[in-house]
């Protein structure tokens, strides 16, 4: 899908009505492969929306400023910045190409005028700084207006450069490149509440990074079996707790979520909590495991609940109750009768994301 | 025509699967009288399970051919195959293997890879599904016979080791066999033993090119255990034209392994 849409809440009454607020991108049938959007993420305030595509580009949209005379119920977003985050690489050792497709983008909490985000492809995570420039210095002593160096002998007087306003320019610059820590494909990144560390997860391992240190990371979870033939479960998503900087969760392809506490040991292979809903024996089929595979896990803003997405449903879990979710929502139950066809055409392996709204409703 | 049938079959399978899989051993049998007319009815549980198994094996095979398979997908498909295999073991479906003599091994091996080869070749041509329908049609004639044999024999999940090791040694001198590989062997043998009456029919269609493809395919299967990185030592297996090249590469690899083992 090469478009992006914002949702809008409906009018009165208890039911929400969902509709597209805005559609960005090409609507016609033939879309270039590189334009296909692979990840979407709002920043903390909701003013910025970042999208990553298969061509390794990041496009950031900014919400239009509200003015007092015309408050709007839905924000309108316009392009703010576009930059090439990742390029295709070639791994010479394994003789394979590393895709430039952006798998995940995560914003850092804003601490000054600039915005920071982490973007990752299958192997490399990059920290980008997005800053605005709306002033330009004029009246340099050593340079002409067009940038040519002046002959020092010609300079007869000194002047102080003046800052003049210019058209707004948004610049993106790579600040850190964190590479070579993952054997398998990175599927998640999550910034910690301490604003200093973050985790990255691939199919079998989770690594902990410090934002300032690019050449080292700590391995905190490793589920790779000694014998790869015994592999029956992979990591599908991971996230830090929004308030407790020592707690994180990771979900698996078997429909389980493990909560780990980094204070208990350096390698968090043993979980503190284990969340799994017992299987309903009446609906068991050969596809039960595949559709139970969790594709995304997100903590609520309060930190008390977490939401998981599997193939057909969304579940809300209370962190204090491990044996079943508190709420379950069937998203497309009508697909349950078509699982065999979906298995055949591989659509059963599609991954979906989920997300809380600002007030955890 | 074939595609239509195949699509119809998948839709029927969907209807079957929506009920979950509480095994109803022989309930589908009454529905199937004859071949084409019976085929329009809901296929028996064993048939649709077999079909799912075939589909999964082909997917796995294609996975192995990629240089960098999607690990999550491969694991999920492998788990599905394992699950079917376990159920078939409990079923007593594995009994067919016990009744076959070791002498038929070479014939059976060719038959199994013929089916796999045909499947993968037609997958490339986009005609995967008709293969299932032809295969299951063959099975139908022997369905009642199989069922009665299941009833009378004692369940034993172990594949007789001599048969398995004969099969394995002929094709592959390398020692790295895993549990999963053994399971795959069992599955291959189930495929060939399901239709003992049609073995001659299938065999007659096999020509010499399949022999080479067979050794390379099994070589590919065993090599995935050495890790994903080793896949690039094999040429990509898309056409059967390069059979002789593949065979010589495989021989070269064997030679290298022998040298390593000796040192």
mmCIF file of N, CA, C and O in Angstrom, chain B residues 17 36 46 51 72 89 96 114 132 139 150 152 156 166 172-173 175 184 192 198 202 217-218 229 239 247 262:
data_model
loop_
_atom_site.group_PDB
_atom_site.id
_atom_site.type_symbol
_atom_site.label_atom_id
_atom_site.label_comp_id
_atom_site.label_asym_id
_atom_site.label_seq_id
_atom_site.Cartn_x
_atom_site.Cartn_y
_atom_site.Cartn_z
ATOM 1 N N UNK B 17 -11.493 -27.651 7.245
ATOM 2 C CA UNK B 17 -10.637 -27.146 8.313
ATOM 3 C C UNK B 17 -11.364 -26.231 9.281
ATOM 4 O O UNK B 17 -10.975 -26.088 10.413
ATOM 5 N N UNK B 36 -14.198 -39.425 -10.005
ATOM 6 C CA UNK B 36 -14.569 -38.044 -10.306
ATOM 7 C C UNK B 36 -15.835 -37.614 -9.577
ATOM 8 O O UNK B 36 -15.908 -36.520 -9.050
ATOM 9 N N UNK B 46 -8.226 -37.927 5.847
ATOM 10 C CA UNK B 46 -6.860 -38.342 5.525
ATOM 11 C C UNK B 46 -6.352 -37.695 4.253
ATOM 12 O O UNK B 46 -5.200 -37.307 4.149
ATOM 13 N N UNK B 51 -2.929 -33.728 1.638
ATOM 14 C CA UNK B 51 -2.777 -32.601 0.723
ATOM 15 C C UNK B 51 -2.067 -31.438 1.412
ATOM 16 O O UNK B 51 -1.181 -30.799 0.834
ATOM 17 N N UNK B 72 10.964 -17.030 10.332
ATOM 18 C CA UNK B 72 9.688 -17.217 11.021
ATOM 19 C C UNK B 72 8.766 -18.098 10.194
ATOM 20 O O UNK B 72 8.155 -19.038 10.696
ATOM 21 N N UNK B 89 1.452 -40.476 12.879
ATOM 22 C CA UNK B 89 2.090 -41.539 13.651
ATOM 23 C C UNK B 89 1.097 -42.147 14.624
ATOM 24 O O UNK B 89 0.988 -43.367 14.754
ATOM 25 N N UNK B 96 2.185 -48.480 6.920
ATOM 26 C CA UNK B 96 2.492 -48.864 5.547
ATOM 27 C C UNK B 96 3.963 -49.176 5.387
ATOM 28 O O UNK B 96 4.354 -50.057 4.661
ATOM 29 N N UNK B 114 9.793 -38.242 -7.551
ATOM 30 C CA UNK B 114 9.051 -37.895 -8.761
ATOM 31 C C UNK B 114 7.913 -36.951 -8.413
ATOM 32 O O UNK B 114 7.711 -35.943 -9.069
ATOM 33 N N UNK B 132 -1.863 -31.984 -6.691
ATOM 34 C CA UNK B 132 -2.544 -32.576 -5.548
ATOM 35 C C UNK B 132 -3.737 -33.383 -6.011
ATOM 36 O O UNK B 132 -3.986 -34.471 -5.519
ATOM 37 N N UNK B 139 -4.915 -41.976 -4.868
ATOM 38 C CA UNK B 139 -5.063 -42.546 -3.529
ATOM 39 C C UNK B 139 -6.443 -43.137 -3.303
ATOM 40 O O UNK B 139 -6.605 -44.072 -2.555
ATOM 41 N N UNK B 150 -5.044 -50.221 8.607
ATOM 42 C CA UNK B 150 -4.777 -49.425 9.803
ATOM 43 C C UNK B 150 -5.463 -50.064 11.008
ATOM 44 O O UNK B 150 -4.918 -50.141 12.087
ATOM 45 N N UNK B 152 -6.098 -53.089 11.610
ATOM 46 C CA UNK B 152 -5.604 -54.382 12.096
ATOM 47 C C UNK B 152 -4.202 -54.332 12.672
ATOM 48 O O UNK B 152 -3.823 -55.187 13.447
ATOM 49 N N UNK B 156 2.845 -48.201 15.877
ATOM 50 C CA UNK B 156 4.250 -48.112 16.269
ATOM 51 C C UNK B 156 4.858 -46.905 15.581
ATOM 52 O O UNK B 156 4.964 -46.854 14.360
ATOM 53 N N UNK B 166 19.117 -47.539 5.028
ATOM 54 C CA UNK B 166 19.402 -47.940 3.647
ATOM 55 C C UNK B 166 19.164 -46.779 2.717
ATOM 56 O O UNK B 166 19.977 -46.454 1.879
ATOM 57 N N UNK B 172 23.410 -40.429 0.423
ATOM 58 C CA UNK B 172 24.154 -39.361 1.100
ATOM 59 C C UNK B 172 25.187 -39.928 2.059
ATOM 60 O O UNK B 172 24.836 -40.431 3.111
ATOM 61 N N UNK B 173 26.419 -39.845 1.722
ATOM 62 C CA UNK B 173 27.431 -40.412 2.610
ATOM 63 C C UNK B 173 27.701 -39.572 3.845
ATOM 64 O O UNK B 173 28.358 -40.030 4.759
ATOM 65 N N UNK B 175 27.307 -37.656 7.400
ATOM 66 C CA UNK B 175 26.783 -38.202 8.644
ATOM 67 C C UNK B 175 25.795 -37.299 9.357
ATOM 68 O O UNK B 175 25.195 -37.697 10.330
ATOM 69 N N UNK B 184 11.404 -36.047 8.006
ATOM 70 C CA UNK B 184 11.161 -35.793 6.596
ATOM 71 C C UNK B 184 11.240 -37.089 5.813
ATOM 72 O O UNK B 184 10.455 -37.337 4.914
ATOM 73 N N UNK B 192 5.167 -42.188 -0.728
ATOM 74 C CA UNK B 192 5.287 -43.229 -1.738
ATOM 75 C C UNK B 192 4.427 -44.428 -1.387
ATOM 76 O O UNK B 192 3.945 -45.117 -2.253
ATOM 77 N N UNK B 198 -0.303 -47.985 -7.667
ATOM 78 C CA UNK B 198 0.022 -47.101 -8.789
ATOM 79 C C UNK B 198 1.512 -46.860 -8.922
ATOM 80 O O UNK B 198 1.935 -46.011 -9.684
ATOM 81 N N UNK B 202 3.505 -44.623 -11.901
ATOM 82 C CA UNK B 202 4.370 -43.469 -11.647
ATOM 83 C C UNK B 202 5.774 -43.744 -12.151
ATOM 84 O O UNK B 202 6.423 -42.879 -12.706
ATOM 85 N N UNK B 217 18.536 -32.809 -4.931
ATOM 86 C CA UNK B 217 17.517 -32.378 -3.976
ATOM 87 C C UNK B 217 17.824 -32.883 -2.590
ATOM 88 O O UNK B 217 17.753 -32.150 -1.624
ATOM 89 N N UNK B 218 18.164 -34.169 -2.494
ATOM 90 C CA UNK B 218 18.448 -34.689 -1.152
ATOM 91 C C UNK B 218 19.719 -34.066 -0.613
ATOM 92 O O UNK B 218 19.851 -33.831 0.570
ATOM 93 N N UNK B 229 24.395 -20.246 5.553
ATOM 94 C CA UNK B 229 25.487 -19.683 4.759
ATOM 95 C C UNK B 229 25.992 -20.654 3.720
ATOM 96 O O UNK B 229 26.582 -20.286 2.734
ATOM 97 N N UNK B 239 16.491 -24.999 -12.980
ATOM 98 C CA UNK B 239 16.220 -25.715 -14.229
ATOM 99 C C UNK B 239 16.837 -27.094 -14.167
ATOM 100 O O UNK B 239 17.844 -27.329 -13.503
ATOM 101 N N UNK B 247 25.340 -32.509 -10.526
ATOM 102 C CA UNK B 247 25.836 -33.792 -10.048
ATOM 103 C C UNK B 247 27.335 -33.720 -9.806
ATOM 104 O O UNK B 247 27.843 -34.214 -8.825
ATOM 105 N N UNK B 262 38.942 -37.256 6.659
ATOM 106 C CA UNK B 262 40.196 -38.007 6.807
ATOM 107 C C UNK B 262 41.231 -37.214 7.586
ATOM 108 O O UNK B 262 41.981 -37.760 8.371
#
